Structure formats: structure tokens, C-alpha cells
Amino acid sequence: MMPDLFELGIDGTLQLARCLSASALDPTSSITFGLSGPSTSFYSCLCDELLSQDPGSFESVIADTVSHFTKSLSKCDTVLDGGGGSIEGGIDGGGMVIVSGLKELCSHKKAAACLTRVPSFLLPAEGSEKSKERVTPPVPTLPPGASAQQQRFFRMVQAMSAGRSGYLRRSGPALEKDTLLGLVLRIGLPMENPAVSSSFQNAASRTMKDVKQGIEGMRRQLRIYQDKCNELVRALVTAGADARGQVMNWIIDALLVNIGADAMRPDRSKVSNAQTLLNLAVVLLKLCEPFISDEKKSALINPGFASFAEGHGGVFITTGDNAVPR
């Protein structure tokens, strides 16, 4: 597409991302709703037409659209946040709206498969040069015109930052900062976040009913968000063998890089945060639900999988320091 000929299409992928997010909020104007089924929706027809004309362009459009979602997700920390609509190229709404938009994008199976092929979907392969790279937090710089007190404070912060080790490109922190599903699952109710902890201020002067209502409200939002995460993962898993394989690879990586997460004092430079692991556990349990509730499907489970190293990718390793207890 030539931008000088189609000026309104310069930010076409951002417009698509916003339309997909809006589709989850207002079904009456949804581009993914078709009167005769999902395959008759405007979005599905758009994907089919672009695929028939230029598969390479289709892949590029989906990748660019996903980048707008990831940019907005990186600005969300809790289910209470408003989202990344205020940033350039961002999407209005909180994490729930953004994840709903990603799920709508995956309503077309070929688009879902493209999503799993974007570079930010998986961590670097174990043992690769990129996996050994270390990401170091930037050291804050002294603003011009700072007072003597501010200068002392910044020097103290710089001294504290100098001791930070950062994290490896293949690690728990990298999983939730650099991969798409990690960015989705890292959103929760971290107690250290002011948006969450402020809800418990002056608890001693409040009634028990008031405190319980606040807790139930947050839990309700978290459950709704986790449902959206489940819908997204299910859409990816059912999009075909290739997409399902990529999701399984991501889950294997997530479990392998978080082996030390159950320690008494886990090293946060190596493992993911608690809310990421909690959401991951919820997603995995939800994926197991059909096999637990249906006896016929339960019979399809092969317990020998735990001994098949090529299948579980090292999650159920039986030797070494990280051996799984039997």
C-alpha cells in the first residue's frame, strides 16, 4: 500500500487493533461478528482476501497489529489499570479490553497462526547466544537544574541501581516482559502496586463489610480477566497444529525458566512474579478441564508422557538438581 495514495491507511494496523478491541465491547458494531457465522464477518473476509492476494502482506499486517497490542499491554500492571490508549500507537482500555482484542484477532485461524510466529512469541532457544544476553535496567540520569537535595537523592538511586544484575534474555522476567503471552499473564493484583495497596489504606477505620466488598470487587475483576486469558489461549490452541505447538513450546519454556519459583525467597532476577505464575496455573488447569470432566477424553491421556523427554521438553526431568520428585 502506498501511503501517499492512501493517507487514511498509514496507520491501518493500529486502526485494525482498535477495531478488534472495540468488537469485544460492542457486538453491534463488531467486525468479527457475522450474521451467518464468524466466517462471514468483515474481519474474516478481510483476512481471506488478503491471504488470497498476498500471504506475505497478511503475515506483516498481523505482526504489526500484534505489536500495537503488546505496546499497550506493557503499560498495564494490574487488572485495575486503564491501558495504553494515552501512548502513541496505543489502544484504549485496560488489560481486559486488550486481551479481548487479541482473542478477536485469533478468531481467524490463519491470523492466530501468524500471531504465534511473531518474534516476541517465544523466548530465545536454550543455549543460544541471545539467551545468554543480559538486560540491565537503565541508570537514572540527573535532571538539569536539580537542587542539592535532589542531587543527593539521585546519587543514592544511582548507587542502588549500579548493583542491579538485571535479567537474562531467557529467564522468568524476560518471559513476562518480552513475550506476548507473558505480557498477558503478568497482569493481576500485585500487592506491591499502589493501585492495589491503596484499596487497603485505613483498613482499621473501615467496616468489615466495606473491606470485604473491596476485596470481592478486585477478585471479581481478576476472575473476569483470567477468563479472557483462557479464551485467548484456547483460541490459539484450537487454531491448528502449528499454533498449538508454539503455545506448548511457550508453556514448556515458562515452566523451565521458573524452576526456582517455589523457593522460600525466590530470586526475582531469575523467576517470574507471583501473579504471572498464578495466571499460568489457572490457564493450565482450564486446558485440563475437558479431560477431567469427560471420561472418554480422560482415557486419551497417556501417563507415559512424563517419561517422554522429547514430548515434555525437560519439564519432568528425573536427574540433576532440578529433578521432579517421584
Tab-separated table of C-alpha atoms in Angstrom:
chain	number	residue	atom	x	y	z
A	1	MET	CA	0.000	0.000	0.000
A	2	MET	CA	1.359	3.428	-0.962
A	3	PRO	CA	0.925	5.868	1.977
A	4	ASP	CA	0.901	8.909	-0.322
A	5	LEU	CA	-2.029	7.421	-2.279
A	6	PHE	CA	-3.971	6.110	0.735
A	7	GLU	CA	-3.297	8.577	3.551
A	8	LEU	CA	-6.029	7.149	5.775
A	9	GLY	CA	-4.312	3.758	5.623
A	10	ILE	CA	-0.960	4.898	7.022
A	11	ASP	CA	-1.952	3.650	10.484
A	12	GLY	CA	-4.129	0.840	9.167
A	13	THR	CA	-2.787	-1.818	11.562
A	14	LEU	CA	-3.444	0.446	14.555
A	15	GLN	CA	-6.981	1.052	13.306
A	16	LEU	CA	-7.434	-2.712	12.969
A	17	ALA	CA	-6.162	-3.309	16.510
A	18	ARG	CA	-8.569	-0.718	17.896
A	19	CYS	CA	-11.487	-2.148	15.911
A	20	LEU	CA	-10.743	-5.642	17.214
A	21	SER	CA	-10.678	-4.369	20.802
A	22	ALA	CA	-13.919	-2.440	20.253
A	23	SER	CA	-15.521	-5.602	18.823
A	24	ALA	CA	-15.327	-7.212	22.245
A	25	LEU	CA	-17.113	-4.249	23.850
A	26	ASP	CA	-19.876	-3.623	21.324
A	27	PRO	CA	-21.117	-6.671	19.350
A	28	THR	CA	-23.467	-4.467	17.299
A	29	SER	CA	-20.510	-2.790	15.593
A	30	SER	CA	-18.177	-5.778	15.768
A	31	ILE	CA	-16.027	-6.505	12.718
A	32	THR	CA	-15.701	-10.150	13.856
A	33	PHE	CA	-19.437	-10.855	14.040
A	34	GLY	CA	-21.050	-12.459	11.005
A	35	LEU	CA	-24.785	-12.939	10.526
A	36	SER	CA	-24.217	-16.437	9.137
A	37	GLY	CA	-21.282	-17.274	11.401
A	38	PRO	CA	-17.745	-15.991	12.082
A	39	SER	CA	-16.598	-16.871	8.556
A	40	THR	CA	-18.967	-14.240	7.118
A	41	SER	CA	-17.715	-11.370	9.279
A	42	PHE	CA	-15.946	-8.368	7.794
A	43	TYR	CA	-12.716	-9.334	9.578
A	44	SER	CA	-12.796	-12.908	8.271
A	45	CYS	CA	-13.477	-11.733	4.715
A	46	LEU	CA	-10.659	-9.195	5.017
A	47	CYS	CA	-8.217	-11.900	6.128
A	48	ASP	CA	-9.307	-14.298	3.380
A	49	GLU	CA	-8.989	-11.616	0.695
A	50	LEU	CA	-5.545	-10.501	1.852
A	51	LEU	CA	-4.381	-14.115	2.081
A	52	SER	CA	-5.532	-14.827	-1.460
A	53	GLN	CA	-3.747	-11.753	-2.834
A	54	ASP	CA	-0.501	-11.682	-0.844
A	55	PRO	CA	0.215	-14.108	2.034
A	56	GLY	CA	3.388	-12.191	2.900
A	57	SER	CA	1.475	-8.954	3.375
A	58	PHE	CA	-1.080	-10.794	5.509
A	59	GLU	CA	1.708	-12.012	7.810
A	60	SER	CA	3.126	-8.487	8.019
A	61	VAL	CA	-0.258	-6.915	8.805
A	62	ILE	CA	-0.928	-9.377	11.633
A	63	ALA	CA	2.577	-8.880	13.068
A	64	ASP	CA	2.199	-5.080	13.013
A	65	THR	CA	-1.262	-5.312	14.569
A	66	VAL	CA	0.079	-7.554	17.356
A	67	SER	CA	2.849	-5.019	18.053
A	68	HIS	CA	0.213	-2.408	18.949
A	69	PHE	CA	-1.365	-4.839	21.406
A	70	THR	CA	1.978	-5.655	23.027
A	71	LYS	CA	2.896	-1.982	23.309
A	72	SER	CA	-0.322	-1.282	25.190
A	73	LEU	CA	-0.030	-4.405	27.357
A	74	SER	CA	3.426	-3.300	28.504
A	75	LYS	CA	1.795	-0.237	30.099
A	76	CYS	CA	-0.600	-2.336	32.210
A	77	ASP	CA	0.441	-3.826	35.544
A	78	THR	CA	-2.877	-4.647	37.208
A	79	VAL	CA	-6.427	-5.535	36.185
A	80	LEU	CA	-7.344	-2.104	37.581
A	81	ASP	CA	-5.214	-0.152	35.078
A	82	GLY	CA	-6.725	1.857	32.243
A	83	GLY	CA	-4.433	0.654	29.452
A	84	GLY	CA	-2.147	2.239	26.875
A	85	GLY	CA	-4.519	4.468	24.937
A	86	SER	CA	-2.598	7.552	26.065
A	87	ILE	CA	0.629	6.439	24.345
A	88	GLU	CA	1.293	6.836	20.651
A	89	GLY	CA	0.076	3.741	18.859
A	90	GLY	CA	-1.781	2.570	21.975
A	91	ILE	CA	-5.195	1.025	22.484
A	92	ASP	CA	-7.842	2.478	24.785
A	93	GLY	CA	-8.995	0.357	27.703
A	94	GLY	CA	-7.291	-1.837	30.278
A	95	GLY	CA	-5.738	-5.254	30.014
A	96	MET	CA	-9.141	-6.905	29.765
A	97	VAL	CA	-10.036	-4.939	26.617
A	98	ILE	CA	-6.621	-5.517	25.046
A	99	VAL	CA	-6.679	-9.278	25.678
A	100	SER	CA	-10.238	-9.414	24.326
A	101	GLY	CA	-8.954	-7.716	21.173
A	102	LEU	CA	-6.204	-10.310	20.815
A	103	LYS	CA	-8.783	-13.056	21.183
A	104	GLU	CA	-10.867	-11.446	18.430
A	105	LEU	CA	-7.772	-11.311	16.212
A	106	CYS	CA	-7.402	-15.070	16.746
A	107	SER	CA	-10.995	-15.705	15.621
A	108	HIS	CA	-9.455	-16.272	12.182
A	109	LYS	CA	-7.251	-19.369	12.482
A	110	LYS	CA	-4.682	-18.238	9.927
A	111	ALA	CA	-4.288	-14.950	11.837
A	112	ALA	CA	-3.883	-16.894	15.092
A	113	ALA	CA	-1.157	-18.991	13.482
A	114	CYS	CA	0.605	-15.806	12.314
A	115	LEU	CA	0.444	-14.429	15.855
A	116	THR	CA	2.374	-17.438	17.178
A	117	ARG	CA	5.113	-16.802	14.625
A	118	VAL	CA	5.933	-13.222	15.647
A	119	PRO	CA	9.471	-12.927	17.103
A	120	SER	CA	8.119	-11.882	20.506
A	121	PHE	CA	6.056	-15.029	20.985
A	122	LEU	CA	8.810	-17.348	22.290
A	123	LEU	CA	11.903	-16.903	24.432
A	124	PRO	CA	15.308	-17.429	22.772
A	125	ALA	CA	16.231	-21.104	22.473
A	126	GLU	CA	18.109	-22.563	25.427
A	127	GLY	CA	21.865	-22.390	24.891
A	128	SER	CA	21.653	-19.812	22.092
A	129	GLU	CA	23.795	-16.688	22.155
A	130	LYS	CA	20.752	-14.453	22.559
A	131	SER	CA	19.563	-16.432	25.588
A	132	LYS	CA	22.825	-15.519	27.343
A	133	GLU	CA	22.421	-11.781	26.805
A	134	ARG	CA	21.744	-9.778	29.958
A	135	VAL	CA	19.268	-6.920	30.141
A	136	THR	CA	20.344	-4.261	32.637
A	137	PRO	CA	17.881	-1.631	33.912
A	138	PRO	CA	18.841	1.869	32.744
A	139	VAL	CA	20.551	4.024	35.376
A	140	PRO	CA	18.531	7.188	36.093
A	141	THR	CA	20.217	10.419	34.992
A	142	LEU	CA	20.310	13.656	36.937
A	143	PRO	CA	17.794	16.167	35.525
A	144	PRO	CA	19.147	19.621	34.647
A	145	GLY	CA	18.679	22.296	37.320
A	146	ALA	CA	18.300	19.808	40.178
A	147	SER	CA	18.675	21.120	43.734
A	148	ALA	CA	21.379	19.884	46.106
A	149	GLN	CA	18.848	17.641	47.871
A	150	GLN	CA	17.689	16.175	44.561
A	151	GLN	CA	21.285	15.584	43.514
A	152	ARG	CA	21.966	13.636	46.725
A	153	PHE	CA	18.801	11.584	46.162
A	154	PHE	CA	19.739	10.779	42.558
A	155	ARG	CA	23.261	9.779	43.565
A	156	MET	CA	21.749	7.404	46.105
A	157	VAL	CA	19.438	5.934	43.436
A	158	GLN	CA	22.354	5.566	41.015
A	159	ALA	CA	24.367	3.739	43.657
A	160	MET	CA	21.457	1.366	44.261
A	161	SER	CA	20.967	0.812	40.522
A	162	ALA	CA	24.642	0.041	39.990
A	163	GLY	CA	24.257	-3.172	41.964
A	164	ARG	CA	21.358	-4.481	39.931
A	165	SER	CA	22.192	-7.562	37.926
A	166	GLY	CA	19.284	-7.264	35.500
A	167	TYR	CA	17.989	-10.456	33.894
A	168	LEU	CA	18.877	-12.845	31.085
A	169	ARG	CA	17.008	-12.880	27.782
A	170	ARG	CA	15.884	-16.390	28.713
A	171	SER	CA	14.528	-16.089	32.246
A	172	GLY	CA	11.342	-15.565	34.242
A	173	PRO	CA	11.467	-11.745	33.989
A	174	ALA	CA	12.116	-11.967	30.233
A	175	LEU	CA	9.120	-14.282	29.875
A	176	GLU	CA	6.721	-11.671	31.259
A	177	LYS	CA	8.375	-8.625	29.705
A	178	ASP	CA	9.396	-9.809	26.246
A	179	THR	CA	6.864	-12.477	25.188
A	180	LEU	CA	3.261	-11.903	24.158
A	181	LEU	CA	1.628	-14.450	26.472
A	182	GLY	CA	3.933	-13.341	29.278
A	183	LEU	CA	2.714	-9.764	28.895
A	184	VAL	CA	-0.856	-11.065	29.030
A	185	LEU	CA	-0.404	-13.282	32.094
A	186	ARG	CA	1.695	-10.819	34.120
A	187	ILE	CA	-1.348	-8.625	34.727
A	188	GLY	CA	-3.027	-9.340	38.035
A	189	LEU	CA	-3.266	-7.872	41.526
A	190	PRO	CA	0.325	-7.466	42.783
A	191	MET	CA	0.143	-6.267	46.381
A	192	GLU	CA	3.181	-4.010	45.962
A	193	ASN	CA	1.393	-1.974	43.288
A	194	PRO	CA	-0.077	1.303	44.673
A	195	ALA	CA	-3.316	0.771	42.721
A	196	VAL	CA	-3.872	-2.407	44.747
A	197	SER	CA	-2.397	-1.489	48.131
A	198	SER	CA	-4.304	1.818	48.232
A	199	SER	CA	-7.533	-0.180	48.474
A	200	PHE	CA	-6.457	-1.328	51.933
A	201	GLN	CA	-5.469	2.047	53.356
A	202	ASN	CA	-7.023	2.962	56.716
A	203	ALA	CA	-8.487	-0.538	56.952
A	204	ALA	CA	-8.692	-0.252	60.764
A	205	SER	CA	-11.098	2.686	60.495
A	206	ARG	CA	-13.366	0.965	57.957
A	207	THR	CA	-16.123	-1.562	58.494
A	208	MET	CA	-15.531	-5.247	57.779
A	209	LYS	CA	-18.274	-5.134	55.150
A	210	ASP	CA	-16.548	-2.261	53.320
A	211	VAL	CA	-13.201	-4.099	53.258
A	212	LYS	CA	-14.819	-7.348	52.077
A	213	GLN	CA	-16.657	-5.531	49.287
A	214	GLY	CA	-13.375	-4.054	48.093
A	215	ILE	CA	-11.695	-7.468	48.126
A	216	GLU	CA	-14.588	-9.161	46.333
A	217	GLY	CA	-14.624	-6.426	43.701
A	218	MET	CA	-10.952	-6.974	42.903
A	219	ARG	CA	-11.345	-10.746	42.908
A	220	ARG	CA	-14.265	-10.439	40.516
A	221	GLN	CA	-12.193	-8.340	38.110
A	222	LEU	CA	-9.345	-10.833	38.334
A	223	ARG	CA	-11.652	-13.778	37.582
A	224	ILE	CA	-13.086	-11.986	34.542
A	225	TYR	CA	-9.577	-11.192	33.303
A	226	GLN	CA	-8.461	-14.792	33.791
A	227	ASP	CA	-11.491	-15.928	31.776
A	228	LYS	CA	-10.331	-13.658	28.936
A	229	CYS	CA	-6.832	-15.161	29.174
A	230	ASN	CA	-8.358	-18.642	28.956
A	231	GLU	CA	-10.354	-17.650	25.875
A	232	LEU	CA	-7.222	-16.311	24.172
A	233	VAL	CA	-5.136	-19.416	24.887
A	234	ARG	CA	-7.982	-21.684	23.798
A	235	ALA	CA	-8.308	-19.747	20.522
A	236	LEU	CA	-4.593	-20.280	19.887
A	237	VAL	CA	-4.642	-23.967	20.824
A	238	THR	CA	-7.587	-24.676	18.523
A	239	ALA	CA	-6.129	-22.696	15.599
A	240	GLY	CA	-4.221	-25.677	14.229
A	241	ALA	CA	-1.271	-27.957	14.911
A	242	ASP	CA	1.400	-25.312	14.259
A	243	ALA	CA	-0.162	-22.721	16.561
A	244	ARG	CA	-0.828	-25.346	19.228
A	245	GLY	CA	2.796	-26.483	19.048
A	246	GLN	CA	4.021	-22.918	19.558
A	247	VAL	CA	1.770	-22.475	22.603
A	248	MET	CA	3.044	-25.747	24.085
A	249	ASN	CA	6.632	-24.592	23.491
A	250	TRP	CA	5.867	-21.351	25.308
A	251	ILE	CA	4.366	-23.256	28.262
A	252	ILE	CA	7.418	-25.548	28.404
A	253	ASP	CA	9.722	-22.504	28.452
A	254	ALA	CA	7.577	-20.847	31.138
A	255	LEU	CA	7.880	-23.885	33.409
A	256	LEU	CA	11.610	-24.380	32.768
A	257	VAL	CA	12.671	-20.782	33.492
A	258	ASN	CA	10.597	-20.734	36.705
A	259	ILE	CA	12.007	-23.871	38.318
A	260	GLY	CA	13.209	-21.863	41.346
A	261	ALA	CA	9.914	-20.002	41.840
A	262	ASP	CA	8.826	-22.247	44.750
A	263	ALA	CA	11.840	-21.302	46.883
A	264	MET	CA	11.338	-19.632	50.267
A	265	ARG	CA	12.910	-16.444	48.866
A	266	PRO	CA	12.834	-16.730	45.058
A	267	ASP	CA	15.365	-14.747	43.039
A	268	ARG	CA	13.268	-12.173	41.161
A	269	SER	CA	16.067	-11.687	38.625
A	270	LYS	CA	15.533	-15.298	37.531
A	271	VAL	CA	11.840	-16.147	38.020
A	272	SER	CA	8.531	-14.510	37.109
A	273	ASN	CA	6.277	-12.651	39.518
A	274	ALA	CA	3.629	-14.429	41.564
A	275	GLN	CA	0.685	-13.082	39.550
A	276	THR	CA	2.214	-14.399	36.312
A	277	LEU	CA	2.588	-17.883	37.765
A	278	LEU	CA	-0.907	-17.766	39.275
A	279	ASN	CA	-2.480	-16.854	35.925
A	280	LEU	CA	-0.403	-19.537	34.194
A	281	ALA	CA	-1.669	-22.144	36.676
A	282	VAL	CA	-5.273	-21.048	36.029
A	283	VAL	CA	-4.776	-21.322	32.250
A	284	LEU	CA	-3.205	-24.792	32.531
A	285	LEU	CA	-6.000	-26.043	34.797
A	286	LYS	CA	-8.585	-24.675	32.362
A	287	LEU	CA	-6.908	-26.536	29.489
A	288	CYS	CA	-7.168	-29.733	31.563
A	289	GLU	CA	-10.871	-29.240	32.307
A	290	PRO	CA	-12.297	-31.090	29.240
A	291	PHE	CA	-10.166	-34.146	30.046
A	292	ILE	CA	-11.207	-34.146	33.690
A	293	SER	CA	-14.937	-33.717	33.143
A	294	ASP	CA	-15.271	-36.226	30.283
A	295	GLU	CA	-14.337	-39.870	30.962
A	296	LYS	CA	-13.906	-40.608	27.272
A	297	LYS	CA	-11.348	-37.840	26.939
A	298	SER	CA	-9.662	-38.911	30.180
A	299	ALA	CA	-8.890	-42.254	28.536
A	300	LEU	CA	-6.873	-40.381	25.878
A	301	ILE	CA	-4.280	-39.268	28.432
A	302	ASN	CA	-1.080	-41.293	28.229
A	303	PRO	CA	0.676	-41.264	31.636
A	304	GLY	CA	3.866	-42.326	29.883
A	305	PHE	CA	4.136	-38.743	28.657
A	306	ALA	CA	6.008	-37.872	31.871
A	307	SER	CA	8.799	-40.236	30.768
A	308	PHE	CA	8.902	-38.972	27.173
A	309	ALA	CA	11.625	-36.301	27.298
A	310	GLU	CA	11.099	-35.143	23.708
A	311	GLY	CA	7.422	-34.585	24.441
A	312	HIS	CA	7.596	-32.692	27.740
A	313	GLY	CA	10.736	-30.756	26.814
A	314	GLY	CA	12.526	-31.378	30.113
A	315	VAL	CA	9.691	-30.311	32.419
A	316	PHE	CA	9.577	-33.765	34.063
A	317	ILE	CA	13.334	-34.290	34.204
A	318	THR	CA	14.370	-37.157	36.515
A	319	THR	CA	18.057	-36.401	37.045
A	320	GLY	CA	20.141	-33.473	38.256
A	321	ASP	CA	19.394	-30.647	40.691
A	322	ASN	CA	16.024	-29.863	39.084
A	323	ALA	CA	14.710	-33.423	39.044
A	324	VAL	CA	10.972	-33.745	39.660
A	325	PRO	CA	10.280	-35.806	42.849
A	326	ARG	CA	8.631	-39.164	42.183
